Amino acid sequence: QTVVTQEPSLTVSPGGTVTLTCASSTGAVTSGYYPNWFQQKPGQAPRALIYSTSNKHSWTPARFSGSLLGGKAALTLSGVQPEDEAEYYCLLYFGAAYAVFGGGTKLTVL
Amino acid sequence: EVQLVESGGGLVQPGRSLRLSCTASGFTFGDFPMSWVRQAPGKGLEWVGFIRSKPYGGTTEYAASVKGRFTISRDDSKGIAYLQMNSLKTEDTAVYFCTRGDSSSLGYWGQGTLVTVSS
C-alpha cells in the first residue's frame, strides 16, 4: 500500500516563509508523479493551488510556489498571511493507474 | 463560469447501493476527465477514482478501497458524471466531491454531497 506523508502540523509567523513537503513510500518524488497541492479551510471544499509540481492556477496567489526538494514535492508560502491558515494536502499520481493524497498539514499562522 | 454540483447523497444501510451525480456547466464537459474524491468526517482527503474523456477511451481507474464496488460513468450529452456505489460499508461514510481533471490538474471542485452508511 502506497503511503504519501506530509508534516502533520506547522506553525509560521505572519510575513514569514514556510515549506510543506510531500514524500512517497515508493521512493523519491519526481515530476512524473504530477504533484498537486490543495488548500482546505473548515467547512469548505478543497481549493486547488498547484498542479504538475509547480504550475499555478489563475487564482493561486503569487506567494504560493511548488517545487521538488530533496526527493519530495514541496509547497512554499512566502510572506504568509493570516488567511493562509488552513489544511494543505498534496496528491501524487502513480503511473496513471491510481493516486494518493497525503494526510494533510495543518498550518497555523501565529 | 465552471460549476460542478453533486447530488444524490443521503442515509443508506450497509450493503445497499447509491448513485451520486455531478452536474457540470460552464465548460465543454466531454473534453475533460472527471474525478471523485471523498472525505470521511474529520479526516483527510481520499482519491476515489476518475474517468477519462471519450477521446482517451473513456476508461476508468479506482482506488483499491472501492475497486469492484464503485463505478464511475459519464453522460457527455447531459454534462453529468456518475458514481455508482454498491455494497456500501460504514467506512464509505464521507462527503463525496467531484472534480474536473486527473493528473493534469484537479482545478475545479463541487461543494460535495454527504453519504452516510448506517443501519
mmCIF file of C-alpha atoms in Angstrom:
data_model
loop_
_atom_site.group_PDB
_atom_site.id
_atom_site.type_symbol
_atom_site.label_atom_id
_atom_site.label_comp_id
_atom_site.label_asym_id
_atom_site.label_seq_id
_atom_site.Cartn_x
_atom_site.Cartn_y
_atom_site.Cartn_z
ATOM 1 C CA GLN A 1 0.000 0.000 0.000
ATOM 2 C CA THR A 2 1.439 3.333 -1.090
ATOM 3 C CA VAL A 3 1.682 5.970 1.613
ATOM 4 C CA VAL A 4 2.144 9.694 0.999
ATOM 5 C CA THR A 5 3.499 11.549 4.019
ATOM 6 C CA GLN A 6 3.184 15.203 4.986
ATOM 7 C CA GLU A 7 4.097 17.059 8.154
ATOM 8 C CA PRO A 8 1.054 16.813 10.462
ATOM 9 C CA SER A 9 1.345 20.412 11.559
ATOM 10 C CA LEU A 10 3.467 23.518 11.092
ATOM 11 C CA THR A 11 3.392 26.972 12.628
ATOM 12 C CA VAL A 12 4.559 30.162 10.939
ATOM 13 C CA SER A 13 4.520 33.840 11.863
ATOM 14 C CA PRO A 14 2.688 36.357 9.691
ATOM 15 C CA GLY A 15 5.010 37.579 6.956
ATOM 16 C CA GLY A 16 7.247 34.567 7.331
ATOM 17 C CA THR A 17 8.130 31.736 4.981
ATOM 18 C CA VAL A 18 7.251 28.077 5.405
ATOM 19 C CA THR A 19 7.802 24.962 3.292
ATOM 20 C CA LEU A 20 5.486 21.965 3.372
ATOM 21 C CA THR A 21 6.716 18.678 1.969
ATOM 22 C CA CYS A 22 5.189 15.554 0.442
ATOM 23 C CA ALA A 23 7.031 12.229 0.415
ATOM 24 C CA SER A 24 6.194 8.878 -1.163
ATOM 25 C CA SER A 25 6.800 5.463 0.368
ATOM 26 C CA THR A 26 7.814 4.265 -3.107
ATOM 27 C CA GLY A 27 10.904 6.480 -3.227
ATOM 28 C CA ALA A 28 11.862 9.910 -4.491
ATOM 29 C CA VAL A 29 9.069 12.080 -5.841
ATOM 30 C CA THR A 30 9.691 13.272 -9.380
ATOM 31 C CA SER A 31 7.753 15.402 -11.849
ATOM 32 C CA GLY A 32 6.299 12.169 -13.213
ATOM 33 C CA TYR A 33 4.128 11.953 -10.093
ATOM 34 C CA TYR A 34 2.455 15.231 -11.164
ATOM 35 C CA PRO A 35 2.352 16.656 -7.622
ATOM 36 C CA ASN A 36 -0.755 18.690 -6.878
ATOM 37 C CA TRP A 37 -1.373 20.880 -3.836
ATOM 38 C CA PHE A 38 -4.703 21.871 -2.318
ATOM 39 C CA GLN A 39 -5.829 24.188 0.452
ATOM 40 C CA GLN A 40 -8.876 23.412 2.563
ATOM 41 C CA LYS A 41 -10.498 25.579 5.211
ATOM 42 C CA PRO A 42 -13.088 24.247 7.671
ATOM 43 C CA GLY A 43 -16.465 23.587 6.108
ATOM 44 C CA GLN A 44 -15.241 24.313 2.601
ATOM 45 C CA ALA A 45 -14.351 22.263 -0.448
ATOM 46 C CA PRO A 46 -10.650 21.984 -1.248
ATOM 47 C CA ARG A 47 -9.174 24.686 -3.438
ATOM 48 C CA ALA A 48 -6.516 23.775 -5.982
ATOM 49 C CA LEU A 49 -3.256 25.717 -5.686
ATOM 50 C CA ILE A 50 -0.543 23.931 -7.682
ATOM 51 C CA TYR A 51 -0.532 21.227 -10.379
ATOM 52 C CA SER A 52 2.216 19.281 -12.114
ATOM 53 C CA THR A 53 4.831 20.206 -9.489
ATOM 54 C CA SER A 54 4.985 23.965 -9.953
ATOM 55 C CA ASN A 55 2.180 25.252 -12.166
ATOM 56 C CA LYS A 56 -0.217 27.734 -10.619
ATOM 57 C CA HIS A 57 -3.899 28.091 -11.343
ATOM 58 C CA SER A 58 -5.123 31.513 -12.394
ATOM 59 C CA TRP A 59 -6.418 32.153 -8.872
ATOM 60 C CA THR A 60 -3.324 30.993 -6.988
ATOM 61 C CA PRO A 61 -1.708 33.866 -5.062
ATOM 62 C CA ALA A 62 1.861 34.635 -6.094
ATOM 63 C CA ARG A 63 3.163 33.853 -2.593
ATOM 64 C CA PHE A 64 2.485 30.136 -3.167
ATOM 65 C CA SER A 65 5.059 28.129 -5.138
ATOM 66 C CA GLY A 66 5.647 24.453 -5.818
ATOM 67 C CA SER A 67 8.900 22.581 -6.380
ATOM 68 C CA LEU A 68 10.832 19.356 -5.857
ATOM 69 C CA LEU A 69 13.128 19.385 -2.864
ATOM 70 C CA GLY A 70 15.356 16.586 -1.639
ATOM 71 C CA GLY A 71 13.270 13.805 -3.210
ATOM 72 C CA LYS A 72 9.977 15.286 -2.099
ATOM 73 C CA ALA A 73 7.369 17.609 -3.541
ATOM 74 C CA ALA A 74 7.307 20.943 -1.751
ATOM 75 C CA LEU A 75 4.902 23.849 -1.315
ATOM 76 C CA THR A 76 6.472 27.113 -0.174
ATOM 77 C CA LEU A 77 4.492 30.047 1.179
ATOM 78 C CA SER A 78 6.426 33.324 1.220
ATOM 79 C CA GLY A 79 5.043 36.320 3.085
ATOM 80 C CA VAL A 80 2.402 34.277 4.881
ATOM 81 C CA GLN A 81 -0.928 35.968 5.509
ATOM 82 C CA PRO A 82 -3.389 35.192 8.332
ATOM 83 C CA GLU A 83 -5.860 33.856 5.766
ATOM 84 C CA ASP A 84 -3.356 31.153 4.799
ATOM 85 C CA GLU A 85 -4.179 29.286 7.990
ATOM 86 C CA ALA A 86 -5.701 26.065 6.663
ATOM 87 C CA GLU A 87 -5.140 22.372 5.981
ATOM 88 C CA TYR A 88 -2.928 21.641 2.979
ATOM 89 C CA TYR A 89 -2.976 18.395 1.030
ATOM 90 C CA CYS A 90 -0.682 17.038 -1.636
ATOM 91 C CA LEU A 91 -1.716 14.496 -4.260
ATOM 92 C CA LEU A 92 0.603 12.198 -6.178
ATOM 93 C CA TYR A 93 -0.251 10.120 -9.258
ATOM 94 C CA PHE A 94 1.292 6.695 -9.721
ATOM 95 C CA GLY A 95 1.570 5.675 -13.373
ATOM 96 C CA ALA A 96 -1.902 6.942 -14.375
ATOM 97 C CA ALA A 97 -3.362 3.964 -12.512
ATOM 98 C CA TYR A 98 -4.093 5.466 -9.140
ATOM 99 C CA ALA A 99 -3.460 8.490 -6.989
ATOM 100 C CA VAL A 100 -2.897 9.033 -3.287
ATOM 101 C CA PHE A 101 -3.412 12.078 -1.100
ATOM 102 C CA GLY A 102 -1.090 12.893 1.735
ATOM 103 C CA GLY A 103 -2.515 13.002 5.212
ATOM 104 C CA GLY A 104 -2.544 16.787 5.236
ATOM 105 C CA THR A 105 -0.598 19.518 7.012
ATOM 106 C CA LYS A 106 -2.405 21.817 9.415
ATOM 107 C CA LEU A 107 -0.792 25.234 9.005
ATOM 108 C CA THR A 108 -1.174 27.645 11.885
ATOM 109 C CA VAL A 109 -0.343 31.327 11.424
ATOM 110 C CA LEU A 110 0.619 32.720 14.796
ATOM 111 C CA GLU B 1 -18.020 30.088 -15.023
ATOM 112 C CA VAL B 2 -17.198 26.466 -14.286
ATOM 113 C CA GLN B 3 -19.661 24.888 -11.882
ATOM 114 C CA LEU B 4 -19.881 21.365 -10.510
ATOM 115 C CA VAL B 5 -22.877 20.339 -8.421
ATOM 116 C CA GLU B 6 -23.053 16.975 -6.690
ATOM 117 C CA SER B 7 -26.342 15.360 -5.734
ATOM 118 C CA GLY B 8 -27.733 12.034 -4.603
ATOM 119 C CA GLY B 9 -26.204 11.749 -1.163
ATOM 120 C CA GLY B 10 -28.109 10.640 1.904
ATOM 121 C CA LEU B 11 -28.521 7.925 4.507
ATOM 122 C CA VAL B 12 -28.208 4.339 3.276
ATOM 123 C CA GLN B 13 -27.953 0.987 5.032
ATOM 124 C CA PRO B 14 -24.823 -1.147 4.818
ATOM 125 C CA GLY B 15 -24.849 -3.436 1.813
ATOM 126 C CA ARG B 16 -27.181 -1.211 -0.185
ATOM 127 C CA SER B 17 -26.440 0.941 -3.242
ATOM 128 C CA LEU B 18 -26.466 4.638 -4.017
ATOM 129 C CA ARG B 19 -25.745 6.673 -7.147
ATOM 130 C CA LEU B 20 -24.228 10.138 -6.998
ATOM 131 C CA SER B 21 -24.434 12.642 -9.826
ATOM 132 C CA CYS B 22 -22.153 15.530 -10.701
ATOM 133 C CA THR B 23 -23.790 18.077 -12.977
ATOM 134 C CA ALA B 24 -21.323 20.281 -14.817
ATOM 135 C CA SER B 25 -21.707 23.617 -16.552
ATOM 136 C CA GLY B 26 -19.536 26.401 -17.908
ATOM 137 C CA PHE B 27 -17.203 24.227 -19.996
ATOM 138 C CA THR B 28 -17.227 21.569 -22.718
ATOM 139 C CA PHE B 29 -17.812 18.568 -20.481
ATOM 140 C CA GLY B 30 -16.781 15.933 -22.999
ATOM 141 C CA ASP B 31 -13.287 17.382 -23.332
ATOM 142 C CA PHE B 32 -12.298 16.699 -19.716
ATOM 143 C CA PRO B 33 -11.646 13.725 -17.445
ATOM 144 C CA MET B 34 -13.672 13.763 -14.233
ATOM 145 C CA SER B 35 -12.589 12.574 -10.814
ATOM 146 C CA TRP B 36 -14.199 11.741 -7.483
ATOM 147 C CA VAL B 37 -12.615 12.415 -4.091
ATOM 148 C CA ARG B 38 -14.094 11.704 -0.663
ATOM 149 C CA GLN B 39 -13.528 12.902 2.872
ATOM 150 C CA ALA B 40 -14.685 10.982 5.918
ATOM 151 C CA PRO B 41 -15.874 13.136 8.850
ATOM 152 C CA GLY B 42 -12.896 14.808 10.490
ATOM 153 C CA LYS B 43 -10.435 13.003 8.218
ATOM 154 C CA GLY B 44 -8.278 13.805 5.199
ATOM 155 C CA LEU B 45 -8.975 13.591 1.500
ATOM 156 C CA GLU B 46 -9.097 10.217 -0.246
ATOM 157 C CA TRP B 47 -8.839 9.787 -4.006
ATOM 158 C CA VAL B 48 -11.674 7.547 -5.247
ATOM 159 C CA GLY B 49 -11.138 7.358 -8.985
ATOM 160 C CA PHE B 50 -11.605 9.016 -12.340
ATOM 161 C CA ILE B 51 -12.960 8.578 -15.841
ATOM 162 C CA ARG B 52 -11.070 9.667 -18.921
ATOM 163 C CA SER B 53 -12.704 11.662 -21.674
ATOM 164 C CA LYS B 54 -14.039 9.747 -24.685
ATOM 165 C CA PRO B 55 -11.112 10.756 -26.967
ATOM 166 C CA TYR B 56 -8.890 8.972 -24.452
ATOM 167 C CA GLY B 57 -11.074 5.889 -24.309
ATOM 168 C CA GLY B 58 -13.473 6.890 -21.553
ATOM 169 C CA THR B 59 -11.774 4.333 -19.319
ATOM 170 C CA THR B 60 -11.719 4.384 -15.543
ATOM 171 C CA GLU B 61 -9.284 3.933 -12.654
ATOM 172 C CA TYR B 62 -10.157 3.319 -8.996
ATOM 173 C CA ALA B 63 -8.651 3.270 -5.559
ATOM 174 C CA ALA B 64 -8.120 -0.208 -4.157
ATOM 175 C CA SER B 65 -10.601 0.529 -1.353
ATOM 176 C CA VAL B 66 -13.509 0.885 -3.800
ATOM 177 C CA LYS B 67 -12.447 -1.206 -6.780
ATOM 178 C CA GLY B 68 -15.106 -3.757 -7.687
ATOM 179 C CA ARG B 69 -17.797 -1.917 -5.700
ATOM 180 C CA PHE B 70 -17.824 1.590 -7.221
ATOM 181 C CA THR B 71 -18.288 2.502 -10.883
ATOM 182 C CA ILE B 72 -17.711 5.885 -12.478
ATOM 183 C CA SER B 73 -19.533 6.726 -15.702
ATOM 184 C CA ARG B 74 -20.382 9.783 -17.721
ATOM 185 C CA ASP B 75 -23.098 11.128 -19.994
ATOM 186 C CA ASP B 76 -21.457 13.742 -22.176
ATOM 187 C CA SER B 77 -24.768 14.717 -23.775
ATOM 188 C CA LYS B 78 -26.091 15.774 -20.369
ATOM 189 C CA GLY B 79 -22.826 17.000 -18.838
ATOM 190 C CA ILE B 80 -23.121 14.625 -15.899
ATOM 191 C CA ALA B 81 -20.639 12.297 -14.221
ATOM 192 C CA TYR B 82 -21.905 9.483 -12.019
ATOM 193 C CA LEU B 83 -20.547 7.488 -9.112
ATOM 194 C CA GLN B 84 -22.423 4.227 -8.648
ATOM 195 C CA MET B 85 -21.694 2.817 -5.200
ATOM 196 C CA ASN B 86 -22.634 -0.779 -4.447
ATOM 197 C CA SER B 87 -22.170 -2.989 -1.386
ATOM 198 C CA LEU B 88 -21.715 0.092 0.772
ATOM 199 C CA LYS B 89 -19.846 -0.189 4.054
ATOM 200 C CA THR B 90 -19.902 2.035 7.119
ATOM 201 C CA GLU B 91 -16.374 3.153 6.235
ATOM 202 C CA ASP B 92 -17.716 4.642 2.979
ATOM 203 C CA THR B 93 -19.384 7.377 5.052
ATOM 204 C CA ALA B 94 -17.942 10.623 3.718
ATOM 205 C CA VAL B 95 -18.514 13.811 1.810
ATOM 206 C CA TYR B 96 -18.047 12.987 -1.864
ATOM 207 C CA PHE B 97 -16.602 15.660 -4.142
ATOM 208 C CA CYS B 98 -16.479 15.617 -7.912
ATOM 209 C CA THR B 99 -13.635 17.450 -9.590
ATOM 210 C CA ARG B 100 -12.678 18.286 -13.127
ATOM 211 C CA GLY B 101 -9.451 16.719 -14.305
ATOM 212 C CA ASP B 102 -6.974 13.991 -13.455
ATOM 213 C CA SER B 103 -3.183 14.053 -13.111
ATOM 214 C CA SER B 104 -3.048 17.197 -15.243
ATOM 215 C CA SER B 105 -4.844 19.121 -12.549
ATOM 216 C CA LEU B 106 -7.931 18.970 -10.363
ATOM 217 C CA GLY B 107 -8.706 22.631 -10.677
ATOM 218 C CA TYR B 108 -12.440 22.799 -10.117
ATOM 219 C CA TRP B 109 -14.370 21.168 -7.305
ATOM 220 C CA GLY B 110 -18.001 20.864 -6.345
ATOM 221 C CA GLN B 111 -19.210 21.564 -2.813
ATOM 222 C CA GLY B 112 -19.707 17.882 -2.088
ATOM 223 C CA THR B 113 -22.564 15.633 -1.062
ATOM 224 C CA LEU B 114 -22.702 13.685 2.199
ATOM 225 C CA VAL B 115 -23.181 9.923 2.151
ATOM 226 C CA THR B 116 -23.915 8.257 5.473
ATOM 227 C CA VAL B 117 -23.840 4.473 5.637
ATOM 228 C CA SER B 118 -25.531 3.278 8.798
ATOM 229 C CA SER B 119 -28.155 0.837 9.963
#
